[in-house]
Every structure is written in structure tokens, then in C-alpha cells.
PDB file of C-alpha atoms in Angstrom:
ATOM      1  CA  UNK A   1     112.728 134.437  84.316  1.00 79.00           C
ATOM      2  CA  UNK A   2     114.465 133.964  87.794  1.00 87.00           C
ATOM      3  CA  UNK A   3     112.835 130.069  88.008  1.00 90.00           C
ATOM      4  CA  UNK A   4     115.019 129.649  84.211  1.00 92.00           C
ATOM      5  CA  UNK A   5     117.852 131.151  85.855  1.00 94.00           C
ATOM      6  CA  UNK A   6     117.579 128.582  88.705  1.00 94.00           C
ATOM      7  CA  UNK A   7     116.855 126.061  87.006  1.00 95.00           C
ATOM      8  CA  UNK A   8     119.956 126.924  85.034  1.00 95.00           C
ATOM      9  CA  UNK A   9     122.361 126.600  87.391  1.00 95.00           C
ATOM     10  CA  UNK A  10     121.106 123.754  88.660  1.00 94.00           C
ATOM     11  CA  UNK A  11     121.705 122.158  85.229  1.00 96.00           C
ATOM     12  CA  UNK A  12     125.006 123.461  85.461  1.00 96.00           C
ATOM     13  CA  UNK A  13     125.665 121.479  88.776  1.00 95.00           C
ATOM     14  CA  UNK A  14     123.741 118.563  87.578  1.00 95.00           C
ATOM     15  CA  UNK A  15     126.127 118.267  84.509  1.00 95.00           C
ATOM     16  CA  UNK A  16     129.584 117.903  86.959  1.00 95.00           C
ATOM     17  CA  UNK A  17     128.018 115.466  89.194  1.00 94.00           C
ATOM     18  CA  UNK A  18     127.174 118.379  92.304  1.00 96.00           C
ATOM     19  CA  UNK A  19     124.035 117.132  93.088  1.00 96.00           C
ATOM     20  CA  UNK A  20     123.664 118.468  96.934  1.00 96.00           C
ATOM     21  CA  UNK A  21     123.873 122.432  95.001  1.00 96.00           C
ATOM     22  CA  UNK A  22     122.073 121.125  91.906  1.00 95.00           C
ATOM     23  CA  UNK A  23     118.790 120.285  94.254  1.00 95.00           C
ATOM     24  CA  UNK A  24     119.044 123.639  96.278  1.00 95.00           C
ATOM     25  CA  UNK A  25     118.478 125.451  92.995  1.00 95.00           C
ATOM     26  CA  UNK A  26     116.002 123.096  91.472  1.00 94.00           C
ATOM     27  CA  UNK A  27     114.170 123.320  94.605  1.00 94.00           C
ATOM     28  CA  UNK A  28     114.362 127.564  94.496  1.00 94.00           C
ATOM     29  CA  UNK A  29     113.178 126.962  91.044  1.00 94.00           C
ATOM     30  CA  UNK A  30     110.279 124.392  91.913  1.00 93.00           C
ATOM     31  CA  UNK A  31     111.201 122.107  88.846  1.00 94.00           C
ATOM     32  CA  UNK A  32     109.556 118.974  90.667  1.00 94.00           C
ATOM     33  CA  UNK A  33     110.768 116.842  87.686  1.00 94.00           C
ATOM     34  CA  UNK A  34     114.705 117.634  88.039  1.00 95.00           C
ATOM     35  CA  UNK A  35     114.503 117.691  91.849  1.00 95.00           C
ATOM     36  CA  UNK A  36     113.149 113.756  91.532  1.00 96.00           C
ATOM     37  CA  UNK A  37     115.983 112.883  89.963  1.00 96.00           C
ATOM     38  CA  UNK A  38     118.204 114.914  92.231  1.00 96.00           C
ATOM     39  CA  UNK A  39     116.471 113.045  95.371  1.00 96.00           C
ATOM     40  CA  UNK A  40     116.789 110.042  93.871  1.00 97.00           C
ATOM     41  CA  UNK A  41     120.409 110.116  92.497  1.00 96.00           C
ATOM     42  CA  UNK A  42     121.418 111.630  96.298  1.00 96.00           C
ATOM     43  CA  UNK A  43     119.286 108.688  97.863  1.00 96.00           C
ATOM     44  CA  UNK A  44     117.513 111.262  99.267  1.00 96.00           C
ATOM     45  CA  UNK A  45     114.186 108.595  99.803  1.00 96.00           C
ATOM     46  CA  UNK A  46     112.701 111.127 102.829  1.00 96.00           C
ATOM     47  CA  UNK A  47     112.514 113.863 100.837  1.00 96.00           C
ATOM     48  CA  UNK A  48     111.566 112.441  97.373  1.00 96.00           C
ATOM     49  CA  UNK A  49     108.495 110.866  99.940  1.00 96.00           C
ATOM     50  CA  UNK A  50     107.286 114.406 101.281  1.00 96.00           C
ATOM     51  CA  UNK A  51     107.373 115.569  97.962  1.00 95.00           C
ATOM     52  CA  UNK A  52     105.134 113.099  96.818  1.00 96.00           C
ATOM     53  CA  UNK A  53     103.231 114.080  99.408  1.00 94.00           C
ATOM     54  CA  UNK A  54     103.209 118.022  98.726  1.00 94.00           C
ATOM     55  CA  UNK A  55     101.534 117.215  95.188  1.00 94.00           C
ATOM     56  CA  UNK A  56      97.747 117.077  94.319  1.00 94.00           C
ATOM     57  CA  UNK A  57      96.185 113.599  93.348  1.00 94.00           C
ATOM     58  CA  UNK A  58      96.659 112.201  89.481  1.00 93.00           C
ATOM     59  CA  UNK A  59     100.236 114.833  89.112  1.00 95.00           C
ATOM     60  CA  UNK A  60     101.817 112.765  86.234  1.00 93.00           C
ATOM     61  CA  UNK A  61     105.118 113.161  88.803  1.00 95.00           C
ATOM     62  CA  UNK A  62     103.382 110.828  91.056  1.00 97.00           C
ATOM     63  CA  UNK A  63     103.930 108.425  88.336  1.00 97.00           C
ATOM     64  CA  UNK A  64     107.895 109.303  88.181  1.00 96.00           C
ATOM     65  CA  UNK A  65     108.196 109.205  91.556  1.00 97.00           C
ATOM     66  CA  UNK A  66     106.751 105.686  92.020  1.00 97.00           C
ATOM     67  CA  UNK A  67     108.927 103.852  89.694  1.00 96.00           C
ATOM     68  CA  UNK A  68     111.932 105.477  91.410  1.00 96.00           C
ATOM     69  CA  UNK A  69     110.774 104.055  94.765  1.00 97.00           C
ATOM     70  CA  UNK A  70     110.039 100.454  93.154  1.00 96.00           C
ATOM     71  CA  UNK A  71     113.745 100.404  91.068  1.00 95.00           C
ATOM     72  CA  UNK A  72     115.059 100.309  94.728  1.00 95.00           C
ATOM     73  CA  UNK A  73     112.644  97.973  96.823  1.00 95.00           C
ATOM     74  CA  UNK A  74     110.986 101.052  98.205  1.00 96.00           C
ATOM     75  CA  UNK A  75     107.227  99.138  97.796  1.00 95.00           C
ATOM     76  CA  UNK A  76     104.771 101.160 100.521  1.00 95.00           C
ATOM     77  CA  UNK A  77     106.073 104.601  98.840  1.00 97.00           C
ATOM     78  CA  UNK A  78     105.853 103.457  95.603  1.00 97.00           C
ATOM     79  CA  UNK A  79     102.781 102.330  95.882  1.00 96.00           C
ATOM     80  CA  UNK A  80     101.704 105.370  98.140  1.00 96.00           C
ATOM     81  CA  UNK A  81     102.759 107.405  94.760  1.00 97.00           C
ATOM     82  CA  UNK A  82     100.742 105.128  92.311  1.00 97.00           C
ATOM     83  CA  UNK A  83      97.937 105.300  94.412  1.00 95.00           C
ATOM     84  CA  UNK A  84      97.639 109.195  94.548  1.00 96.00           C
ATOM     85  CA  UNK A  85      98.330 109.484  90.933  1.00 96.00           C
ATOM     86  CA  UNK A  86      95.434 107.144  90.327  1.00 93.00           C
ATOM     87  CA  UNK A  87      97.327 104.121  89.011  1.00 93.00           C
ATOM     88  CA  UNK A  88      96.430 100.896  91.576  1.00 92.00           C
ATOM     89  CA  UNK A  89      97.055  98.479  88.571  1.00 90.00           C
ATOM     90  CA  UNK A  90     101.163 100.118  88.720  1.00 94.00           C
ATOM     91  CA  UNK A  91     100.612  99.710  92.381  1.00 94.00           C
ATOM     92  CA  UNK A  92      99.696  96.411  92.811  1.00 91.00           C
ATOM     93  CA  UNK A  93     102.394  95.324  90.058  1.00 90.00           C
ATOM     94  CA  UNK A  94     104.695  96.749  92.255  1.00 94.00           C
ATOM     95  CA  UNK A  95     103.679  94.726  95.533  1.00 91.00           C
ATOM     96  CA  UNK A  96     103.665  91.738  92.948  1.00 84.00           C
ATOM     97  CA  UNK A  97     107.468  92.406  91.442  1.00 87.00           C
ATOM     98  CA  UNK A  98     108.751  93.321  95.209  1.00 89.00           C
ATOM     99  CA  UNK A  99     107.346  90.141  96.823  1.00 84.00           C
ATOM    100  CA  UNK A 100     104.806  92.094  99.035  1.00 88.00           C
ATOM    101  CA  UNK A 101     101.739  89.882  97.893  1.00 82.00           C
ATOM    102  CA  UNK A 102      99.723  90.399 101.435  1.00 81.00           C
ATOM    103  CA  UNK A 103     100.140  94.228 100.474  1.00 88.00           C
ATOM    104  CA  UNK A 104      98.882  93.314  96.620  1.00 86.00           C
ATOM    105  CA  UNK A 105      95.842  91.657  97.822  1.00 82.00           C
ATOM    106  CA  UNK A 106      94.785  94.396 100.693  1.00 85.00           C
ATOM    107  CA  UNK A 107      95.233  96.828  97.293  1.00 88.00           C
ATOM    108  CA  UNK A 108      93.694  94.576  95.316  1.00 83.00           C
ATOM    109  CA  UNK A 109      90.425  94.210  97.302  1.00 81.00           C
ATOM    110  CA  UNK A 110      90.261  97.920  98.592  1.00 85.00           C
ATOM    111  CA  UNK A 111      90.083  99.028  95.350  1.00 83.00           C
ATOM    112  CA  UNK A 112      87.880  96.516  93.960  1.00 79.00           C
ATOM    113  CA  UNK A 113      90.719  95.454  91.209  1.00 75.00           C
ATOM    114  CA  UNK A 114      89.263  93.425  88.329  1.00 71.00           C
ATOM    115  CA  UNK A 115      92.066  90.787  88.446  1.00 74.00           C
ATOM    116  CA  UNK A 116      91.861  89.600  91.833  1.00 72.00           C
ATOM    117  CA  UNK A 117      91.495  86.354  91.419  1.00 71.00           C
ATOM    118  CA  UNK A 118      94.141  85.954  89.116  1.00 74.00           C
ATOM    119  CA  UNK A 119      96.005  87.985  92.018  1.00 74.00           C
ATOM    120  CA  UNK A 120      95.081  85.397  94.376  1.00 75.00           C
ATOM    121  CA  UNK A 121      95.962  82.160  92.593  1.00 73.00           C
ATOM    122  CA  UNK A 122      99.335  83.495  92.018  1.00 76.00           C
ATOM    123  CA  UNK A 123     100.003  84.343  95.683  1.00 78.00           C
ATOM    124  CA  UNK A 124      98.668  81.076  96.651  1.00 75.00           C
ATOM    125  CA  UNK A 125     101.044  79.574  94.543  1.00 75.00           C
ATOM    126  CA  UNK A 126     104.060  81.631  95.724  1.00 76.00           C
ATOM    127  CA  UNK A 127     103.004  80.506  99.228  1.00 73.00           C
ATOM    128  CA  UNK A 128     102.771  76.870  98.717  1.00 69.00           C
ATOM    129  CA  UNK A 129     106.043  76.444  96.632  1.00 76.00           C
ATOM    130  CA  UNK A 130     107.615  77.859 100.216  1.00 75.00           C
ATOM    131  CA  UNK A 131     105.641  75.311 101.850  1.00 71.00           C
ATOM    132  CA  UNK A 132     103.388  78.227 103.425  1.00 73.00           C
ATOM    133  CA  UNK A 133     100.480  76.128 103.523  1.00 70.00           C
ATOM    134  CA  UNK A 134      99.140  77.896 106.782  1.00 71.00           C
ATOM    135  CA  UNK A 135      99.512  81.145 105.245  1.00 76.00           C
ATOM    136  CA  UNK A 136      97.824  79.999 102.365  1.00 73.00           C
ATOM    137  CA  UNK A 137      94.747  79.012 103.791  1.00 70.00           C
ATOM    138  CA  UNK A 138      94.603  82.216 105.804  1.00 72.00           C
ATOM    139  CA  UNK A 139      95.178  83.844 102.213  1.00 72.00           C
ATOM    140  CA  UNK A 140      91.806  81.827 100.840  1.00 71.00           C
ATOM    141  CA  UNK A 141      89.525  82.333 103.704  1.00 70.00           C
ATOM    142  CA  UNK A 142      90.251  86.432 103.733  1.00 68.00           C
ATOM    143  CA  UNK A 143      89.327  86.208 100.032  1.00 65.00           C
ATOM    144  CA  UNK A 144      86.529  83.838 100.957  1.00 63.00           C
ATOM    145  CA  UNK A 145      87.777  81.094  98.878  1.00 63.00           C
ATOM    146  CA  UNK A 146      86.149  78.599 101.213  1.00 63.00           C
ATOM    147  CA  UNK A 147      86.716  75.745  99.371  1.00 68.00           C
ATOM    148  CA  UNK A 148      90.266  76.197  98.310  1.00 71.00           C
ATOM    149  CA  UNK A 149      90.658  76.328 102.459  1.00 67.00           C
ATOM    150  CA  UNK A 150      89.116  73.568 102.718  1.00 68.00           C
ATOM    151  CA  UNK A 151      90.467  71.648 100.459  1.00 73.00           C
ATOM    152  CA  UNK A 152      94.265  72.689 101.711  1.00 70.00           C
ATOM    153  CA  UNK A 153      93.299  72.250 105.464  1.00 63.00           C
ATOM    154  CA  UNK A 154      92.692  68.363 104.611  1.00 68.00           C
ATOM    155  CA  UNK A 155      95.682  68.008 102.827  1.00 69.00           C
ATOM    156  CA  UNK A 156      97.260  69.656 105.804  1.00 61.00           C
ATOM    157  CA  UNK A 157      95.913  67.216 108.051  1.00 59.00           C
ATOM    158  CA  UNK A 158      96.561  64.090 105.695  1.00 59.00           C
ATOM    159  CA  UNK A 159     100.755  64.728 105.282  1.00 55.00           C
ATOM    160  CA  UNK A 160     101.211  65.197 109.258  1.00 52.00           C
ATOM    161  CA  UNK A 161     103.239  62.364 110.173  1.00 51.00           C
ATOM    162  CA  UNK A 162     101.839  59.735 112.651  1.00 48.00           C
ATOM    163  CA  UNK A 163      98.532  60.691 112.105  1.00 48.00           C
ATOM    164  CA  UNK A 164      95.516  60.181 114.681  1.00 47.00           C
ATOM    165  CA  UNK A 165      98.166  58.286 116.866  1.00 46.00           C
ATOM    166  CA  UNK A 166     100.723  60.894 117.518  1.00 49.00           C
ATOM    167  CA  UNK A 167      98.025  64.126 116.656  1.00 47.00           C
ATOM    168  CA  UNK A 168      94.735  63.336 117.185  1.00 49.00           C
ATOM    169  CA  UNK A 169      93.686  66.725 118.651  1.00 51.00           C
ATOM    170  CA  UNK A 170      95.388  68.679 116.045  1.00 52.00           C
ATOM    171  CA  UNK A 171      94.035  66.804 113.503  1.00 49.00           C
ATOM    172  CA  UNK A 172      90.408  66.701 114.482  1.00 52.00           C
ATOM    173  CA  UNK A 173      91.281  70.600 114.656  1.00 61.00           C
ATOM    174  CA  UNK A 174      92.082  71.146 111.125  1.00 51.00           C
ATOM    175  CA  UNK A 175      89.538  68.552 109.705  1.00 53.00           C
ATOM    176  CA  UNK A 176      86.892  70.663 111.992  1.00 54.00           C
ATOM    177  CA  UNK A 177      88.455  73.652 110.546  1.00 58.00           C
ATOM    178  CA  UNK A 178      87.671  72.409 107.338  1.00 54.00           C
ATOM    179  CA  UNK A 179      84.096  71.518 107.646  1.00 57.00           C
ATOM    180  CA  UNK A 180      83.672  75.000 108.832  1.00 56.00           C
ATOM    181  CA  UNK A 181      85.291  76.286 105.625  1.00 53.00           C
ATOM    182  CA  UNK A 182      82.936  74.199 104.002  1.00 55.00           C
ATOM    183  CA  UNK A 183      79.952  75.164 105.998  1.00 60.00           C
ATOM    184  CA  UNK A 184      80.750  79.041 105.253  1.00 58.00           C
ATOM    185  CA  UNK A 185      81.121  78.004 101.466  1.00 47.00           C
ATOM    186  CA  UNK A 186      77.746  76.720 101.773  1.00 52.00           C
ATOM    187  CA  UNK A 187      75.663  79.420 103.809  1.00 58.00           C
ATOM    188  CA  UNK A 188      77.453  82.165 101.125  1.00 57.00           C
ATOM    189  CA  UNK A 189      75.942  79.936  97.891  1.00 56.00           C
ATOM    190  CA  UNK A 190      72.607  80.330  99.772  1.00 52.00           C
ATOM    191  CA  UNK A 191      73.042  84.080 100.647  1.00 56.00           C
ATOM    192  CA  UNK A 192      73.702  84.216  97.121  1.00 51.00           C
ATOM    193  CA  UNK A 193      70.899  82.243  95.426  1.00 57.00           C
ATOM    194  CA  UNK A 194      68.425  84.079  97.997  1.00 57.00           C
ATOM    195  CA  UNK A 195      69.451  87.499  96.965  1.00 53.00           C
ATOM    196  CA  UNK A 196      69.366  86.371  93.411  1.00 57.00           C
ATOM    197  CA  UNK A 197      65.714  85.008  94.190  1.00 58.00           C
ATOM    198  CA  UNK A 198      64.718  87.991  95.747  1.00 55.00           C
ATOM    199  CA  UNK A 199      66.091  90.518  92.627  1.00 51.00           C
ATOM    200  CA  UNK A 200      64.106  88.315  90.313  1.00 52.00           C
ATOM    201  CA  UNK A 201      60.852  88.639  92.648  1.00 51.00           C
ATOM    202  CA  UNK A 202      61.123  92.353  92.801  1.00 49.00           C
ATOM    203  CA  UNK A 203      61.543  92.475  89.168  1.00 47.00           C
ATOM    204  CA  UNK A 204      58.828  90.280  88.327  1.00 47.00           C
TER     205      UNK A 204
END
């Protein structure tokens, strides 16, 4: 009866815009779901994080809570909040919609999401229409894409300007680099075909 009575009054300040005494009594009445909005129309971000933080994995306030964080560019506690509520597909939109694709893909692979590569083509696209190409290639070879690295590595090397005359040493670097990429594309396929040879042996 008291937590009504609370929460009450805190309606009651809500309603004329008093939103400092509206969360004091939503918080005395522990209505999570009116004291999110209180945080968030107060800007309150510190708070609305710790009580994300004070709630038990999968709450469906977790949920609430995260899409307040990503309407205002608030990406690691939004996706913090997706996370613990057991949403990594809301998470990794997020990182996608806020421009924090390195975040995406370290999501992405942690959590083994299904749509990786589809995750990865589209941040190697984003980084190459800045003219990230460096970044890219990093991007392929920690997804093990070795011959999308290699592949961009030659390019690389084939728009410098003045070629083997003006950059021979960094251009034998990058076409070394990617023979290497090429080389690691190469070993994996056998990895792979051995292990595939060896399941089929045991299960012969």
C-alpha cells in the first residue's frame, strides 16, 4: 500500500514536470520502470547505468534501459543492457546504428552471432568508402578473411604513387604481407580438409 502511495506522488510530480521529487519517490517506491524514465528525462545517464547494473540477467527493463542509452549515442551502456537482458542481436544493431563497428564485430564473434559475415562485409565497406583501407585489412585478417587481406594489401601496394622507384621497401612490405595472408589462407584450407579427413576416418 505505501509503494502505491509512493508511487503516487511521484505521478503527481511527474505530471508538472518535477522530475528531481518525482524520482525520490519512485525510487522509495522501487518502480524501476518510472524511475527509467525519470533518469532518462533528468539525463541522469550514471544512475540509469547502476541501475542496470542492480538488476538480474534477462529483466525485460534491461531491454528499456538499452534503447534509452542508444536514442542518445550512449553505445557501451546500451549494449552493456542488451547484453544482460540476453539480446546481442539489439546489441550489435546498436554498435551498427552508432558507428561503433570494431565494437559490433568483438560482439559479434564473442557471442558466436550467426550473421557475422554479413557483419563483416558491411564494416569493410564502411571502411573503404573512408578510404580506411589499412583498417580494413586489419578488419579481414582478425576475422581470418585471408584472402580479402590479401587481395586489398595488393591493391594497396598497386595505387601508391611512384611505385618501386620512390617505395620499394614499402612495397615489397605489403606484397610480402600479402603472400603471408595468402600463405595463412592456405595452411587454414589444409587444417580444415585434415580435420574433415580425420572425422570421416573415425567415423568410418
Amino acid at each position: 500500500l505505501l509503494t502505491n502511495a509512493y508511487s503516487s506522488i511521484g505521478d503527481y510530480y511527474a505530471d508538472r514536470s518535477k522530475w528531481v521529487e518525482a524520482k525520490d519517490f519512485y525510487a522509495k517506491a522501487q518502480n524501476g520502470g518510472k524511475l527509467v524514465e525519470a533518469y532518462y528525462i533528468l539525463e541522469d545517464y550514471t544512475a540509469l547505468s547502476e541501475l542496470a547494473g542492480s538488476l538480474n540477467e534477462g529483466d525485460p527493463l534491461l531491454m528499456n534501459i538499452g534503447n534509452k542509452f542508444s536514442t542518445v549515442g550512449l553505445c557501451e551502456n546500451a549494449v552493456d543492457a542488451y547484453v544482460k537482458a540476453g539480446d546481442v542481436k539489439a546489441a550489435v544493431d546498436c554498435c551498427v546504428l552508432l558507428n561503433f563497428w570494431s565494437l559490433a564485430v568483438d560482439l559479434a564473434t564473442q557471442h558466436n552471432f550467426q550473421q557475422i559475415e554479413g557483419l563483416l562485409a558491411k564494416y569493410a565497406s564502411h571502411l573503404l568508402e573512408k578510404d580506411k583501407k589499412i583498417e580494413a585489412v586489419q578488419l579481414y585478417r582478425k576475422a581470418n578473411r585471408h584472402t580479402e587481406a590479401a587481395k586489398l594489401l595488393s591493391q594497396i601496394a598497386q595505387g601508391i604513387k611512384g611505385g618501386v622507384q620512390k617505395h620499394p621497401l614499402r612495397l615489397k612490405k605489403l606484397y610480402l604481407l600479402s603472400a603471408l595472408e595468402v600463405e595463412s589462407f592456405k595452411t587454414k584450407t589444409l587444417d580444415m580438409s585434415a580435420l574433415q579427413g580425420g572425422t570421416k576416418g573415425t567415423m568410418g
